[in-house]
């Protein structure tokens, strides 16, 4: 099975608690369990990681680059502000950006992404199902 990282950034560890009207009631642990099972069904070895520490996220992106691991990333607010993460994603061989909410229907600062230019695709506003779509796309691309 092909290894894939699902990397969730700042505040996403609070899924199910923080703004459930936007992000839903599913916890990060429940999402991770679901994505691992979904990945197995697609022939993928999914590792779900979450951090509120920017340096840790950058280390994971460097690991993905060094080991040619495809990445699904939801960097949370770092999407709009972290040029360090924007630099780190440039070397990832296959990257899909996911956002649970429709960032274009929210505050204007959320409309810009430092990640999108390096991503092979961006999934926005599809709820947690966006992660499933990303994993299915990676499985299809890997053949």
mmCIF file of C-alpha atoms in Angstrom:
data_model
loop_
_atom_site.group_PDB
_atom_site.id
_atom_site.type_symbol
_atom_site.label_atom_id
_atom_site.label_comp_id
_atom_site.label_asym_id
_atom_site.label_seq_id
_atom_site.Cartn_x
_atom_site.Cartn_y
_atom_site.Cartn_z
ATOM 1 C CA UNK A 1 0.000 0.000 0.000
ATOM 2 C CA UNK A 2 1.171 3.507 -0.835
ATOM 3 C CA UNK A 3 1.795 5.805 2.099
ATOM 4 C CA UNK A 4 -0.123 9.107 2.169
ATOM 5 C CA UNK A 5 -0.034 11.912 4.721
ATOM 6 C CA UNK A 6 -3.145 13.841 5.717
ATOM 7 C CA UNK A 7 -1.756 16.903 7.471
ATOM 8 C CA UNK A 8 -4.059 19.138 9.473
ATOM 9 C CA UNK A 9 -2.844 22.425 10.819
ATOM 10 C CA UNK A 10 -3.631 24.933 13.461
ATOM 11 C CA UNK A 11 -6.926 24.570 15.370
ATOM 12 C CA UNK A 12 -8.061 21.489 13.445
ATOM 13 C CA UNK A 13 -7.439 19.378 16.531
ATOM 14 C CA UNK A 14 -10.522 21.167 17.886
ATOM 15 C CA UNK A 15 -12.873 19.742 15.267
ATOM 16 C CA UNK A 16 -16.234 18.953 16.819
ATOM 17 C CA UNK A 17 -15.704 21.625 19.484
ATOM 18 C CA UNK A 18 -14.679 24.808 17.673
ATOM 19 C CA UNK A 19 -17.396 26.441 15.573
ATOM 20 C CA UNK A 20 -19.448 23.293 14.924
ATOM 21 C CA UNK A 21 -21.846 25.335 12.796
ATOM 22 C CA UNK A 22 -18.973 25.694 10.302
ATOM 23 C CA UNK A 23 -16.850 22.577 10.866
ATOM 24 C CA UNK A 24 -19.427 20.065 12.141
ATOM 25 C CA UNK A 25 -19.560 17.802 15.170
ATOM 26 C CA UNK A 26 -17.023 15.136 14.165
ATOM 27 C CA UNK A 27 -13.860 15.186 16.286
ATOM 28 C CA UNK A 28 -10.385 15.094 14.800
ATOM 29 C CA UNK A 29 -9.894 11.596 16.243
ATOM 30 C CA UNK A 30 -13.090 10.419 14.527
ATOM 31 C CA UNK A 31 -12.012 12.023 11.250
ATOM 32 C CA UNK A 32 -8.597 10.366 11.485
ATOM 33 C CA UNK A 33 -10.131 6.942 12.137
ATOM 34 C CA UNK A 34 -12.459 7.394 9.160
ATOM 35 C CA UNK A 35 -9.647 8.494 6.834
ATOM 36 C CA UNK A 36 -7.407 5.573 7.778
ATOM 37 C CA UNK A 37 -10.270 3.151 7.009
ATOM 38 C CA UNK A 38 -11.139 4.971 3.785
ATOM 39 C CA UNK A 39 -7.509 4.845 2.723
ATOM 40 C CA UNK A 40 -7.298 1.103 3.372
ATOM 41 C CA UNK A 41 -10.287 0.617 1.097
ATOM 42 C CA UNK A 42 -8.451 2.561 -1.607
ATOM 43 C CA UNK A 43 -5.167 0.714 -1.140
ATOM 44 C CA UNK A 44 -3.543 3.621 0.721
ATOM 45 C CA UNK A 45 -1.679 3.630 4.019
ATOM 46 C CA UNK A 46 -3.010 6.906 5.415
ATOM 47 C CA UNK A 47 -1.248 8.681 8.284
ATOM 48 C CA UNK A 48 -3.311 11.509 9.751
ATOM 49 C CA UNK A 49 -1.315 14.113 11.659
ATOM 50 C CA UNK A 50 -2.388 17.370 13.300
ATOM 51 C CA UNK A 51 -0.294 20.097 14.842
ATOM 52 C CA UNK A 52 -0.655 23.612 16.165
ATOM 53 C CA UNK A 53 3.139 23.981 15.919
ATOM 54 C CA UNK A 54 4.232 25.436 12.592
ATOM 55 C CA UNK A 55 7.747 23.974 12.755
ATOM 56 C CA UNK A 56 6.328 20.481 13.196
ATOM 57 C CA UNK A 57 4.118 20.913 10.118
ATOM 58 C CA UNK A 58 7.116 22.088 8.111
ATOM 59 C CA UNK A 59 9.120 19.040 9.250
ATOM 60 C CA UNK A 60 6.332 16.742 8.075
ATOM 61 C CA UNK A 61 6.237 18.495 4.700
ATOM 62 C CA UNK A 62 10.012 18.080 4.372
ATOM 63 C CA UNK A 63 9.621 14.388 5.218
ATOM 64 C CA UNK A 64 6.936 14.048 2.526
ATOM 65 C CA UNK A 65 9.254 15.719 0.053
ATOM 66 C CA UNK A 66 12.279 13.602 0.998
ATOM 67 C CA UNK A 67 10.300 10.331 0.927
ATOM 68 C CA UNK A 68 8.016 11.194 -2.049
ATOM 69 C CA UNK A 69 4.871 10.838 0.053
ATOM 70 C CA UNK A 70 1.669 12.359 -1.398
ATOM 71 C CA UNK A 71 0.025 14.887 0.933
ATOM 72 C CA UNK A 72 -3.506 16.053 1.604
ATOM 73 C CA UNK A 73 -3.182 19.279 3.582
ATOM 74 C CA UNK A 74 -5.583 21.497 5.448
ATOM 75 C CA UNK A 75 -3.252 24.008 7.027
ATOM 76 C CA UNK A 76 -6.076 25.940 8.683
ATOM 77 C CA UNK A 77 -5.267 29.625 9.153
ATOM 78 C CA UNK A 78 -1.649 29.004 8.112
ATOM 79 C CA UNK A 79 -3.059 28.659 4.591
ATOM 80 C CA UNK A 80 -3.482 32.406 4.469
ATOM 81 C CA UNK A 81 -0.469 33.580 6.433
ATOM 82 C CA UNK A 82 2.483 31.173 6.611
ATOM 83 C CA UNK A 83 4.987 31.783 3.876
ATOM 84 C CA UNK A 84 7.214 29.202 5.576
ATOM 85 C CA UNK A 85 4.574 26.528 4.915
ATOM 86 C CA UNK A 86 4.066 27.978 1.441
ATOM 87 C CA UNK A 87 7.769 27.434 0.796
ATOM 88 C CA UNK A 88 7.763 23.921 2.292
ATOM 89 C CA UNK A 89 4.906 22.654 0.111
ATOM 90 C CA UNK A 90 6.754 23.570 -3.086
ATOM 91 C CA UNK A 91 8.902 20.440 -2.884
ATOM 92 C CA UNK A 92 6.107 17.964 -2.076
ATOM 93 C CA UNK A 93 5.730 15.693 -5.137
ATOM 94 C CA UNK A 94 1.921 15.469 -5.002
ATOM 95 C CA UNK A 95 -0.178 17.819 -2.892
ATOM 96 C CA UNK A 96 -3.904 18.381 -2.583
ATOM 97 C CA UNK A 97 -5.223 21.284 -0.518
ATOM 98 C CA UNK A 98 -8.492 20.773 1.372
ATOM 99 C CA UNK A 99 -10.726 23.209 3.219
ATOM 100 C CA UNK A 100 -13.806 22.037 5.096
ATOM 101 C CA UNK A 101 -15.674 25.322 4.656
ATOM 102 C CA UNK A 102 -16.020 27.446 1.561
ATOM 103 C CA UNK A 103 -13.209 29.876 2.281
ATOM 104 C CA UNK A 104 -14.469 32.176 -0.493
ATOM 105 C CA UNK A 105 -17.794 32.678 1.304
ATOM 106 C CA UNK A 106 -16.046 33.725 4.513
ATOM 107 C CA UNK A 107 -13.822 36.631 5.605
ATOM 108 C CA UNK A 108 -11.775 38.192 2.831
ATOM 109 C CA UNK A 109 -8.413 37.253 4.417
ATOM 110 C CA UNK A 110 -9.348 33.586 3.832
ATOM 111 C CA UNK A 111 -9.579 34.080 0.066
ATOM 112 C CA UNK A 112 -5.803 33.957 -0.394
ATOM 113 C CA UNK A 113 -3.701 30.828 -0.051
ATOM 114 C CA UNK A 114 0.075 30.489 0.085
ATOM 115 C CA UNK A 115 -0.390 26.773 -0.704
ATOM 116 C CA UNK A 116 -2.670 26.669 -3.759
ATOM 117 C CA UNK A 117 -0.020 27.568 -6.346
ATOM 118 C CA UNK A 118 1.930 24.439 -5.372
ATOM 119 C CA UNK A 119 -1.076 22.117 -5.172
ATOM 120 C CA UNK A 120 -2.234 19.805 -7.933
ATOM 121 C CA UNK A 121 -5.789 20.522 -6.793
ATOM 122 C CA UNK A 122 -7.852 22.370 -4.211
ATOM 123 C CA UNK A 123 -11.073 21.063 -2.644
ATOM 124 C CA UNK A 124 -13.109 23.749 -0.919
ATOM 125 C CA UNK A 125 -16.425 23.771 0.914
ATOM 126 C CA UNK A 126 -17.277 20.073 0.666
ATOM 127 C CA UNK A 127 -17.186 19.501 4.412
ATOM 128 C CA UNK A 128 -15.230 16.548 5.734
ATOM 129 C CA UNK A 129 -16.052 14.676 2.514
ATOM 130 C CA UNK A 130 -13.391 16.821 0.847
ATOM 131 C CA UNK A 131 -10.772 14.613 2.487
ATOM 132 C CA UNK A 132 -12.440 11.509 1.024
ATOM 133 C CA UNK A 133 -12.433 13.091 -2.438
ATOM 134 C CA UNK A 134 -8.747 13.927 -2.064
ATOM 135 C CA UNK A 135 -7.835 10.361 -1.062
ATOM 136 C CA UNK A 136 -9.887 8.930 -3.935
ATOM 137 C CA UNK A 137 -8.090 11.241 -6.357
ATOM 138 C CA UNK A 138 -4.677 10.221 -5.054
ATOM 139 C CA UNK A 139 -5.603 6.523 -5.344
ATOM 140 C CA UNK A 140 -6.744 7.104 -8.936
ATOM 141 C CA UNK A 141 -3.585 9.033 -9.806
ATOM 142 C CA UNK A 142 -1.386 6.278 -8.366
ATOM 143 C CA UNK A 143 -3.300 3.736 -10.431
#
